[in-house]
Amino acid sequence: MQQRTIGDRTVSAIGLGGMPMSIEGRPDAERSIATVHAALDAGVTLIDTADAYHRDANEVGHNEELVARALREYGAGAADVLVATKGGHLRPGDGTWTRNGDPAYLKRAAKESARRLGVEAIGLYQFHRPDPTVPYAESVGALRDLLDEGVIQMAGISNADIAQIDEASEVLGGRLASVQNQWSPAFRSSRQELEHCAGLGIAFLPWSPLGGIANAKDLAERHGVFQRVADETGASVYRVTLAWHLALAPVVVPIPGASRPASIRDSAAAADLELTADQIALLSA
């Protein structure tokens, strides 16, 4: 599979997003583990998770534990996988999302994530979403301290604007490895952040690259040009969409969520789909 870079790590150009395996409507654990294993078989070496990827209030870290189990059961072949997790978002169990950017909380959360993942140091830890009640520099400062203490190997941020990207980079002393923002055919308001990351050489990880759990099934209907290119290439509209992501900049590493082996196999194949310049221009218009 085509490779890309996050910080000092080389990863597959397509990652796997773990959220659908742990929130509402999730499949049983066996199918989820089969999905992770299918991803690894296809060459995926980046898995994105978070302590907030759970359904019920009493199961914080559900997805982290699921990913850790899947990697253990896969065996030695999982040694090169970069697991990226996040902290700062919470789910109280009623379907809502809350935030906590308190530095002391983030430090505790990261150590708990490391414990659930079964690692001495988290490969990539990202501040999940800004907390308006806490100065941004203070929240990111927790990640700086975690880096310095060796609790995490790389630091990233999520749901950030350009000013926050620059502020995080300054607080981290130039060690900002990734920015994880929403980006898809339907959601393009992060274009400036994507281009900013490309200019700085910071990995840009689009979340919900296919439009999200509820909307992905309607991608072809809502975005006919993507289906047109799919018809031209003989690939699925999802594979075309991810190939378009990759064509935008060499720092882009999309992380499509999946809960079925067939889905992640199709997504992983996007790394080998080359679109023409005309097709890319059409999809980007």
PDB file of C-alpha atoms in Angstrom:
ATOM      1  CA  MET A   1       0.000   0.000   0.000  1.00  0.00           C
ATOM      2  CA  GLN A   2       1.027   3.609  -0.600  1.00  0.00           C
ATOM      3  CA  GLN A   3       2.673   5.077   2.498  1.00  0.00           C
ATOM      4  CA  ARG A   4       2.483   8.488   4.148  1.00  0.00           C
ATOM      5  CA  THR A   5       4.130  10.129   7.149  1.00  0.00           C
ATOM      6  CA  ILE A   6       2.852  11.235  10.538  1.00  0.00           C
ATOM      7  CA  GLY A   7       5.617  12.856  12.555  1.00  0.00           C
ATOM      8  CA  ASP A   8       8.504  10.391  12.436  1.00  0.00           C
ATOM      9  CA  ARG A   9       6.327   7.398  11.607  1.00  0.00           C
ATOM     10  CA  THR A  10       5.494   5.922   8.214  1.00  0.00           C
ATOM     11  CA  VAL A  11       1.913   4.660   7.962  1.00  0.00           C
ATOM     12  CA  SER A  12      -0.495   3.394   5.341  1.00  0.00           C
ATOM     13  CA  ALA A  13      -2.101   6.100   3.213  1.00  0.00           C
ATOM     14  CA  ILE A  14      -5.517   4.891   4.385  1.00  0.00           C
ATOM     15  CA  GLY A  15      -6.246   4.416   8.072  1.00  0.00           C
ATOM     16  CA  LEU A  16      -9.096   2.754   9.946  1.00  0.00           C
ATOM     17  CA  GLY A  17     -11.483   4.742  12.126  1.00  0.00           C
ATOM     18  CA  GLY A  18     -12.751   2.725  15.051  1.00  0.00           C
ATOM     19  CA  MET A  19     -15.752   4.773  16.201  1.00  0.00           C
ATOM     20  CA  PRO A  20     -18.521   2.755  14.417  1.00  0.00           C
ATOM     21  CA  MET A  21     -17.413  -0.357  16.306  1.00  0.00           C
ATOM     22  CA  SER A  22     -18.234   1.124  19.711  1.00  0.00           C
ATOM     23  CA  ILE A  23     -21.032   3.690  19.608  1.00  0.00           C
ATOM     24  CA  GLU A  24     -24.778   3.305  19.039  1.00  0.00           C
ATOM     25  CA  GLY A  25     -25.615   0.660  16.446  1.00  0.00           C
ATOM     26  CA  ARG A  26     -22.307  -1.097  16.912  1.00  0.00           C
ATOM     27  CA  PRO A  27     -21.820  -4.705  15.799  1.00  0.00           C
ATOM     28  CA  ASP A  28     -20.752  -7.531  18.080  1.00  0.00           C
ATOM     29  CA  ALA A  29     -17.115  -7.677  19.147  1.00  0.00           C
ATOM     30  CA  GLU A  30     -16.302 -10.602  16.878  1.00  0.00           C
ATOM     31  CA  ARG A  31     -17.267  -8.701  13.728  1.00  0.00           C
ATOM     32  CA  SER A  32     -15.360  -5.656  14.884  1.00  0.00           C
ATOM     33  CA  ILE A  33     -12.237  -7.708  15.515  1.00  0.00           C
ATOM     34  CA  ALA A  34     -12.625  -9.302  12.085  1.00  0.00           C
ATOM     35  CA  THR A  35     -12.808  -5.780  10.642  1.00  0.00           C
ATOM     36  CA  VAL A  36      -9.545  -4.752  12.309  1.00  0.00           C
ATOM     37  CA  HIS A  37      -7.895  -7.940  11.094  1.00  0.00           C
ATOM     38  CA  ALA A  38      -9.162  -7.350   7.551  1.00  0.00           C
ATOM     39  CA  ALA A  39      -7.656  -3.860   7.696  1.00  0.00           C
ATOM     40  CA  LEU A  40      -4.283  -5.217   8.736  1.00  0.00           C
ATOM     41  CA  ASP A  41      -4.434  -7.895   6.041  1.00  0.00           C
ATOM     42  CA  ALA A  42      -5.025  -5.095   3.510  1.00  0.00           C
ATOM     43  CA  GLY A  43      -1.934  -3.218   4.659  1.00  0.00           C
ATOM     44  CA  VAL A  44      -3.508  -0.664   6.998  1.00  0.00           C
ATOM     45  CA  THR A  45      -1.032   0.421   9.684  1.00  0.00           C
ATOM     46  CA  LEU A  46      -2.941   3.358  11.241  1.00  0.00           C
ATOM     47  CA  ILE A  47      -5.924   2.885  13.541  1.00  0.00           C
ATOM     48  CA  ASP A  48      -7.752   5.872  14.996  1.00  0.00           C
ATOM     49  CA  THR A  49      -9.625   5.563  18.269  1.00  0.00           C
ATOM     50  CA  ALA A  50     -10.550   7.673  21.327  1.00  0.00           C
ATOM     51  CA  ASP A  51     -11.526   7.147  24.938  1.00  0.00           C
ATOM     52  CA  ALA A  52     -14.905   8.713  24.069  1.00  0.00           C
ATOM     53  CA  TYR A  53     -15.752   6.064  21.493  1.00  0.00           C
ATOM     54  CA  HIS A  54     -18.246   4.190  23.610  1.00  0.00           C
ATOM     55  CA  ARG A  55     -22.010   3.982  24.040  1.00  0.00           C
ATOM     56  CA  ASP A  56     -22.808   3.694  27.721  1.00  0.00           C
ATOM     57  CA  ALA A  57     -21.554   5.922  30.529  1.00  0.00           C
ATOM     58  CA  ASN A  58     -19.765   3.088  32.321  1.00  0.00           C
ATOM     59  CA  GLU A  59     -17.668   1.888  29.367  1.00  0.00           C
ATOM     60  CA  VAL A  60     -15.199   4.712  28.739  1.00  0.00           C
ATOM     61  CA  GLY A  61     -12.452   3.445  26.449  1.00  0.00           C
ATOM     62  CA  HIS A  62     -14.582   0.690  24.890  1.00  0.00           C
ATOM     63  CA  ASN A  63     -13.018   1.160  21.479  1.00  0.00           C
ATOM     64  CA  GLU A  64      -9.476   1.433  22.815  1.00  0.00           C
ATOM     65  CA  GLU A  65      -9.880  -1.902  24.577  1.00  0.00           C
ATOM     66  CA  LEU A  66     -11.441  -3.442  21.465  1.00  0.00           C
ATOM     67  CA  VAL A  67      -8.570  -2.262  19.265  1.00  0.00           C
ATOM     68  CA  ALA A  68      -6.011  -3.509  21.784  1.00  0.00           C
ATOM     69  CA  ARG A  69      -7.676  -6.922  21.866  1.00  0.00           C
ATOM     70  CA  ALA A  70      -7.794  -7.126  18.074  1.00  0.00           C
ATOM     71  CA  LEU A  71      -4.092  -6.295  17.782  1.00  0.00           C
ATOM     72  CA  ARG A  72      -3.154  -8.843  20.451  1.00  0.00           C
ATOM     73  CA  GLU A  73      -5.136 -11.551  18.709  1.00  0.00           C
ATOM     74  CA  TYR A  74      -3.621 -10.680  15.332  1.00  0.00           C
ATOM     75  CA  GLY A  75      -0.159 -11.374  16.677  1.00  0.00           C
ATOM     76  CA  ALA A  76       3.283 -10.251  15.541  1.00  0.00           C
ATOM     77  CA  GLY A  77       1.941  -8.844  12.291  1.00  0.00           C
ATOM     78  CA  ALA A  78       0.452  -5.925  14.216  1.00  0.00           C
ATOM     79  CA  ALA A  79       3.793  -4.714  15.543  1.00  0.00           C
ATOM     80  CA  ASP A  80       4.094  -1.818  13.075  1.00  0.00           C
ATOM     81  CA  VAL A  81       0.573  -0.447  13.589  1.00  0.00           C
ATOM     82  CA  LEU A  82       0.328   3.118  14.855  1.00  0.00           C
ATOM     83  CA  VAL A  83      -2.640   3.494  17.192  1.00  0.00           C
ATOM     84  CA  ALA A  84      -3.803   7.093  17.473  1.00  0.00           C
ATOM     85  CA  THR A  85      -6.136   7.916  20.322  1.00  0.00           C
ATOM     86  CA  LYS A  86      -7.677  11.114  21.664  1.00  0.00           C
ATOM     87  CA  GLY A  87      -8.780  12.736  24.901  1.00  0.00           C
ATOM     88  CA  GLY A  88     -10.857  15.744  25.872  1.00  0.00           C
ATOM     89  CA  HIS A  89     -14.264  14.612  24.631  1.00  0.00           C
ATOM     90  CA  LEU A  90     -16.680  12.749  26.897  1.00  0.00           C
ATOM     91  CA  ARG A  91     -19.934  10.871  26.455  1.00  0.00           C
ATOM     92  CA  PRO A  92     -22.162  10.847  29.535  1.00  0.00           C
ATOM     93  CA  GLY A  93     -24.249   7.988  28.145  1.00  0.00           C
ATOM     94  CA  ASP A  94     -27.279   9.895  26.913  1.00  0.00           C
ATOM     95  CA  GLY A  95     -26.029  10.244  23.339  1.00  0.00           C
ATOM     96  CA  THR A  96     -24.483  13.679  23.851  1.00  0.00           C
ATOM     97  CA  TRP A  97     -20.864  14.772  23.687  1.00  0.00           C
ATOM     98  CA  THR A  98     -19.254  17.022  26.311  1.00  0.00           C
ATOM     99  CA  ARG A  99     -15.748  18.465  26.631  1.00  0.00           C
ATOM    100  CA  ASN A 100     -13.007  18.669  29.228  1.00  0.00           C
ATOM    101  CA  GLY A 101      -9.785  20.422  28.273  1.00  0.00           C
ATOM    102  CA  ASP A 102      -8.460  20.732  31.811  1.00  0.00           C
ATOM    103  CA  PRO A 103      -4.739  19.866  31.686  1.00  0.00           C
ATOM    104  CA  ALA A 104      -4.849  17.670  34.778  1.00  0.00           C
ATOM    105  CA  TYR A 105      -7.776  15.741  33.314  1.00  0.00           C
ATOM    106  CA  LEU A 106      -6.042  15.272  29.959  1.00  0.00           C
ATOM    107  CA  LYS A 107      -2.929  13.908  31.641  1.00  0.00           C
ATOM    108  CA  ARG A 108      -4.985  11.397  33.628  1.00  0.00           C
ATOM    109  CA  ALA A 109      -6.971  10.458  30.523  1.00  0.00           C
ATOM    110  CA  ALA A 110      -3.832   9.824  28.483  1.00  0.00           C
ATOM    111  CA  LYS A 111      -2.399   7.533  31.137  1.00  0.00           C
ATOM    112  CA  GLU A 112      -5.676   5.627  31.299  1.00  0.00           C
ATOM    113  CA  SER A 113      -5.692   5.315  27.505  1.00  0.00           C
ATOM    114  CA  ALA A 114      -2.154   3.920  27.593  1.00  0.00           C
ATOM    115  CA  ARG A 115      -3.256   1.372  30.171  1.00  0.00           C
ATOM    116  CA  ARG A 116      -6.249   0.274  28.086  1.00  0.00           C
ATOM    117  CA  LEU A 117      -4.136   0.050  24.948  1.00  0.00           C
ATOM    118  CA  GLY A 118      -1.537  -1.981  26.801  1.00  0.00           C
ATOM    119  CA  VAL A 119       1.380   0.263  25.830  1.00  0.00           C
ATOM    120  CA  GLU A 120       4.101   2.064  27.746  1.00  0.00           C
ATOM    121  CA  ALA A 121       3.761   5.117  25.483  1.00  0.00           C
ATOM    122  CA  ILE A 122       0.888   6.061  23.160  1.00  0.00           C
ATOM    123  CA  GLY A 123       2.032   6.353  19.546  1.00  0.00           C
ATOM    124  CA  LEU A 124      -0.095   9.429  18.765  1.00  0.00           C
ATOM    125  CA  TYR A 125      -2.264  11.267  21.281  1.00  0.00           C
ATOM    126  CA  GLN A 126      -4.582  14.032  20.097  1.00  0.00           C
ATOM    127  CA  PHE A 127      -6.579  16.708  21.928  1.00  0.00           C
ATOM    128  CA  HIS A 128     -10.060  15.751  20.745  1.00  0.00           C
ATOM    129  CA  ARG A 129     -11.891  19.082  20.691  1.00  0.00           C
ATOM    130  CA  PRO A 130     -11.250  22.565  22.118  1.00  0.00           C
ATOM    131  CA  ASP A 131     -12.928  23.327  25.426  1.00  0.00           C
ATOM    132  CA  PRO A 132     -14.168  26.935  25.449  1.00  0.00           C
ATOM    133  CA  THR A 133     -13.851  27.065  29.237  1.00  0.00           C
ATOM    134  CA  VAL A 134     -10.090  26.378  29.187  1.00  0.00           C
ATOM    135  CA  PRO A 135      -7.430  28.447  27.409  1.00  0.00           C
ATOM    136  CA  TYR A 136      -6.296  26.447  24.379  1.00  0.00           C
ATOM    137  CA  ALA A 137      -2.613  26.798  25.221  1.00  0.00           C
ATOM    138  CA  GLU A 138      -3.227  25.229  28.630  1.00  0.00           C
ATOM    139  CA  SER A 139      -4.927  22.187  27.124  1.00  0.00           C
ATOM    140  CA  VAL A 140      -2.197  21.709  24.534  1.00  0.00           C
ATOM    141  CA  GLY A 141       0.354  22.266  27.278  1.00  0.00           C
ATOM    142  CA  ALA A 142      -0.805  18.996  28.802  1.00  0.00           C
ATOM    143  CA  LEU A 143       0.227  17.231  25.584  1.00  0.00           C
ATOM    144  CA  ARG A 144       3.610  18.969  25.717  1.00  0.00           C
ATOM    145  CA  ASP A 145       4.110  17.655  29.240  1.00  0.00           C
ATOM    146  CA  LEU A 146       3.000  14.164  28.202  1.00  0.00           C
ATOM    147  CA  LEU A 147       5.561  14.241  25.390  1.00  0.00           C
ATOM    148  CA  ASP A 148       8.297  15.379  27.745  1.00  0.00           C
ATOM    149  CA  GLU A 149       7.371  12.683  30.265  1.00  0.00           C
ATOM    150  CA  GLY A 150       7.365   9.945  27.619  1.00  0.00           C
ATOM    151  CA  VAL A 151       3.697   9.052  28.146  1.00  0.00           C
ATOM    152  CA  ILE A 152       3.065   9.763  24.454  1.00  0.00           C
ATOM    153  CA  GLN A 153       5.406   9.588  21.465  1.00  0.00           C
ATOM    154  CA  MET A 154       3.649  12.145  19.232  1.00  0.00           C
ATOM    155  CA  ALA A 155       1.032  14.837  19.801  1.00  0.00           C
ATOM    156  CA  GLY A 156      -1.819  16.042  17.626  1.00  0.00           C
ATOM    157  CA  ILE A 157      -4.980  18.121  17.760  1.00  0.00           C
ATOM    158  CA  SER A 158      -8.460  17.667  16.365  1.00  0.00           C
ATOM    159  CA  ASN A 159     -11.264  19.994  15.288  1.00  0.00           C
ATOM    160  CA  ALA A 160      -8.882  22.949  15.135  1.00  0.00           C
ATOM    161  CA  ASP A 161      -8.755  26.142  13.109  1.00  0.00           C
ATOM    162  CA  ILE A 162      -5.616  27.747  11.654  1.00  0.00           C
ATOM    163  CA  ALA A 163      -4.974  29.940  14.689  1.00  0.00           C
ATOM    164  CA  GLN A 164      -5.205  26.904  16.969  1.00  0.00           C
ATOM    165  CA  ILE A 165      -2.900  24.905  14.704  1.00  0.00           C
ATOM    166  CA  ASP A 166      -0.273  27.619  14.933  1.00  0.00           C
ATOM    167  CA  GLU A 167      -0.769  28.029  18.674  1.00  0.00           C
ATOM    168  CA  ALA A 168      -0.475  24.286  19.253  1.00  0.00           C
ATOM    169  CA  SER A 169       2.678  24.111  17.169  1.00  0.00           C
ATOM    170  CA  GLU A 170       4.213  26.904  19.236  1.00  0.00           C
ATOM    171  CA  VAL A 171       3.213  25.366  22.573  1.00  0.00           C
ATOM    172  CA  LEU A 172       4.576  21.992  21.467  1.00  0.00           C
ATOM    173  CA  GLY A 173       7.834  23.512  20.321  1.00  0.00           C
ATOM    174  CA  GLY A 174       7.343  22.545  16.695  1.00  0.00           C
ATOM    175  CA  ARG A 175       6.370  18.975  17.567  1.00  0.00           C
ATOM    176  CA  LEU A 176       2.766  19.048  16.307  1.00  0.00           C
ATOM    177  CA  ALA A 177       2.433  15.819  14.307  1.00  0.00           C
ATOM    178  CA  SER A 178      -1.183  15.818  13.146  1.00  0.00           C
ATOM    179  CA  VAL A 179      -4.430  17.707  12.750  1.00  0.00           C
ATOM    180  CA  GLN A 180      -7.637  15.676  12.605  1.00  0.00           C
ATOM    181  CA  ASN A 181     -10.533  17.682  11.161  1.00  0.00           C
ATOM    182  CA  GLN A 182     -13.744  16.843   9.387  1.00  0.00           C
ATOM    183  CA  TRP A 183     -13.417  16.769   5.591  1.00  0.00           C
ATOM    184  CA  SER A 184     -15.553  15.056   2.958  1.00  0.00           C
ATOM    185  CA  PRO A 185     -17.384  15.804  -0.304  1.00  0.00           C
ATOM    186  CA  ALA A 186     -20.156  17.339   1.805  1.00  0.00           C
ATOM    187  CA  PHE A 187     -17.976  19.114   4.373  1.00  0.00           C
ATOM    188  CA  ARG A 188     -15.211  21.233   2.882  1.00  0.00           C
ATOM    189  CA  SER A 189     -14.926  24.089   5.352  1.00  0.00           C
ATOM    190  CA  SER A 190     -11.551  22.730   6.544  1.00  0.00           C
ATOM    191  CA  ARG A 191      -9.912  23.423   3.173  1.00  0.00           C
ATOM    192  CA  GLN A 192      -7.771  26.224   4.605  1.00  0.00           C
ATOM    193  CA  GLU A 193      -6.651  24.048   7.509  1.00  0.00           C
ATOM    194  CA  LEU A 194      -5.783  21.227   5.094  1.00  0.00           C
ATOM    195  CA  GLU A 195      -3.737  23.577   2.929  1.00  0.00           C
ATOM    196  CA  HIS A 196      -2.080  25.079   6.010  1.00  0.00           C
ATOM    197  CA  CYS A 197      -1.028  21.635   7.201  1.00  0.00           C
ATOM    198  CA  ALA A 198       0.304  20.816   3.737  1.00  0.00           C
ATOM    199  CA  GLY A 199       2.443  23.934   3.830  1.00  0.00           C
ATOM    200  CA  LEU A 200       3.808  23.045   7.271  1.00  0.00           C
ATOM    201  CA  GLY A 201       4.282  19.335   6.561  1.00  0.00           C
ATOM    202  CA  ILE A 202       1.846  18.341   9.320  1.00  0.00           C
ATOM    203  CA  ALA A 203      -0.295  15.257   8.711  1.00  0.00           C
ATOM    204  CA  PHE A 204      -3.961  16.056   8.060  1.00  0.00           C
ATOM    205  CA  LEU A 205      -6.322  13.243   9.084  1.00  0.00           C
ATOM    206  CA  PRO A 206      -9.849  13.757   7.683  1.00  0.00           C
ATOM    207  CA  TRP A 207     -12.530  12.277   9.904  1.00  0.00           C
ATOM    208  CA  SER A 208     -15.838  11.153   8.394  1.00  0.00           C
ATOM    209  CA  PRO A 209     -14.205  11.286   4.932  1.00  0.00           C
ATOM    210  CA  LEU A 210     -17.204   9.505   3.400  1.00  0.00           C
ATOM    211  CA  GLY A 211     -19.744  11.796   5.038  1.00  0.00           C
ATOM    212  CA  GLY A 212     -20.280  10.075   8.371  1.00  0.00           C
ATOM    213  CA  ILE A 213     -22.130   6.988   9.548  1.00  0.00           C
ATOM    214  CA  ALA A 214     -25.596   8.328   8.748  1.00  0.00           C
ATOM    215  CA  ASN A 215     -24.793   9.838   5.347  1.00  0.00           C
ATOM    216  CA  ALA A 216     -22.188   7.596   3.716  1.00  0.00           C
ATOM    217  CA  LYS A 217     -24.829   5.374   2.149  1.00  0.00           C
ATOM    218  CA  ASP A 218     -26.184   8.378   0.225  1.00  0.00           C
ATOM    219  CA  LEU A 219     -22.809   9.598  -1.029  1.00  0.00           C
ATOM    220  CA  ALA A 220     -23.427   8.685  -4.677  1.00  0.00           C
ATOM    221  CA  GLU A 221     -26.895  10.208  -4.679  1.00  0.00           C
ATOM    222  CA  ARG A 222     -25.830  13.452  -3.028  1.00  0.00           C
ATOM    223  CA  HIS A 223     -22.587  13.885  -4.960  1.00  0.00           C
ATOM    224  CA  GLY A 224     -23.194  12.680  -8.483  1.00  0.00           C
ATOM    225  CA  VAL A 225     -19.768  13.656  -9.825  1.00  0.00           C
ATOM    226  CA  PHE A 226     -18.163  11.111  -7.512  1.00  0.00           C
ATOM    227  CA  GLN A 227     -20.410   8.395  -8.912  1.00  0.00           C
ATOM    228  CA  ARG A 228     -19.565   9.573 -12.433  1.00  0.00           C
ATOM    229  CA  VAL A 229     -15.865   9.082 -11.742  1.00  0.00           C
ATOM    230  CA  ALA A 230     -16.619   5.760 -10.089  1.00  0.00           C
ATOM    231  CA  ASP A 231     -18.332   4.643 -13.290  1.00  0.00           C
ATOM    232  CA  GLU A 232     -15.298   5.769 -15.301  1.00  0.00           C
ATOM    233  CA  THR A 233     -12.816   3.911 -13.118  1.00  0.00           C
ATOM    234  CA  GLY A 234     -14.858   0.827 -12.296  1.00  0.00           C
ATOM    235  CA  ALA A 235     -14.256   1.452  -8.592  1.00  0.00           C
ATOM    236  CA  SER A 236     -16.799   2.038  -5.846  1.00  0.00           C
ATOM    237  CA  VAL A 237     -17.829   5.604  -5.118  1.00  0.00           C
ATOM    238  CA  TYR A 238     -16.254   5.213  -1.675  1.00  0.00           C
ATOM    239  CA  ARG A 239     -12.919   4.168  -3.114  1.00  0.00           C
ATOM    240  CA  VAL A 240     -13.001   7.118  -5.520  1.00  0.00           C
ATOM    241  CA  THR A 241     -13.784   9.501  -2.657  1.00  0.00           C
ATOM    242  CA  LEU A 242     -10.801   8.330  -0.627  1.00  0.00           C
ATOM    243  CA  ALA A 243      -8.517   8.449  -3.660  1.00  0.00           C
ATOM    244  CA  TRP A 244      -9.630  12.067  -4.113  1.00  0.00           C
ATOM    245  CA  HIS A 245      -8.635  12.771  -0.512  1.00  0.00           C
ATOM    246  CA  LEU A 246      -5.174  11.367  -1.159  1.00  0.00           C
ATOM    247  CA  ALA A 247      -4.772  13.465  -4.296  1.00  0.00           C
ATOM    248  CA  LEU A 248      -5.364  16.726  -2.415  1.00  0.00           C
ATOM    249  CA  ALA A 249      -1.994  16.805  -0.644  1.00  0.00           C
ATOM    250  CA  PRO A 250       0.744  14.349   0.375  1.00  0.00           C
ATOM    251  CA  VAL A 251       0.017  15.028   4.062  1.00  0.00           C
ATOM    252  CA  VAL A 252      -3.581  13.738   3.866  1.00  0.00           C
ATOM    253  CA  VAL A 253      -4.285  10.395   5.565  1.00  0.00           C
ATOM    254  CA  PRO A 254      -8.049   9.706   5.597  1.00  0.00           C
ATOM    255  CA  ILE A 255      -9.416   7.508   8.387  1.00  0.00           C
ATOM    256  CA  PRO A 256     -12.723   6.049   7.174  1.00  0.00           C
ATOM    257  CA  GLY A 257     -14.759   4.398   9.891  1.00  0.00           C
ATOM    258  CA  ALA A 258     -15.725   0.790   9.319  1.00  0.00           C
ATOM    259  CA  SER A 259     -17.475  -2.018  11.141  1.00  0.00           C
ATOM    260  CA  ARG A 260     -17.447  -4.637   8.378  1.00  0.00           C
ATOM    261  CA  PRO A 261     -14.401  -6.355   6.829  1.00  0.00           C
ATOM    262  CA  ALA A 262     -15.674  -5.729   3.292  1.00  0.00           C
ATOM    263  CA  SER A 263     -15.894  -1.990   3.899  1.00  0.00           C
ATOM    264  CA  ILE A 264     -12.321  -1.521   5.051  1.00  0.00           C
ATOM    265  CA  ARG A 265     -10.992  -3.754   2.276  1.00  0.00           C
ATOM    266  CA  ASP A 266     -12.669  -1.517  -0.290  1.00  0.00           C
ATOM    267  CA  SER A 267     -11.427   1.629   1.447  1.00  0.00           C
ATOM    268  CA  ALA A 268      -7.855   0.342   1.652  1.00  0.00           C
ATOM    269  CA  ALA A 269      -7.846  -0.251  -2.100  1.00  0.00           C
ATOM    270  CA  ALA A 270      -8.212   3.508  -2.625  1.00  0.00           C
ATOM    271  CA  ALA A 271      -4.484   3.861  -2.003  1.00  0.00           C
ATOM    272  CA  ASP A 272      -3.871   2.107  -5.323  1.00  0.00           C
ATOM    273  CA  LEU A 273      -6.449   4.042  -7.355  1.00  0.00           C
ATOM    274  CA  GLU A 274      -4.922   6.802  -9.473  1.00  0.00           C
ATOM    275  CA  LEU A 275      -7.282   9.533 -10.626  1.00  0.00           C
ATOM    276  CA  THR A 276      -6.545  11.741 -13.622  1.00  0.00           C
ATOM    277  CA  ALA A 277      -5.925  15.446 -13.241  1.00  0.00           C
ATOM    278  CA  ASP A 278      -9.280  16.133 -14.883  1.00  0.00           C
ATOM    279  CA  GLN A 279     -11.072  13.804 -12.470  1.00  0.00           C
ATOM    280  CA  ILE A 280      -9.423  15.419  -9.466  1.00  0.00           C
ATOM    281  CA  ALA A 281     -10.372  18.875 -10.721  1.00  0.00           C
ATOM    282  CA  LEU A 282     -13.956  17.777 -11.271  1.00  0.00           C
ATOM    283  CA  LEU A 283     -14.262  16.323  -7.776  1.00  0.00           C
ATOM    284  CA  SER A 284     -12.579  19.337  -6.191  1.00  0.00           C
ATOM    285  CA  ALA A 285     -14.773  21.950  -7.875  1.00  0.00           C
TER     286      ALA A 285
END
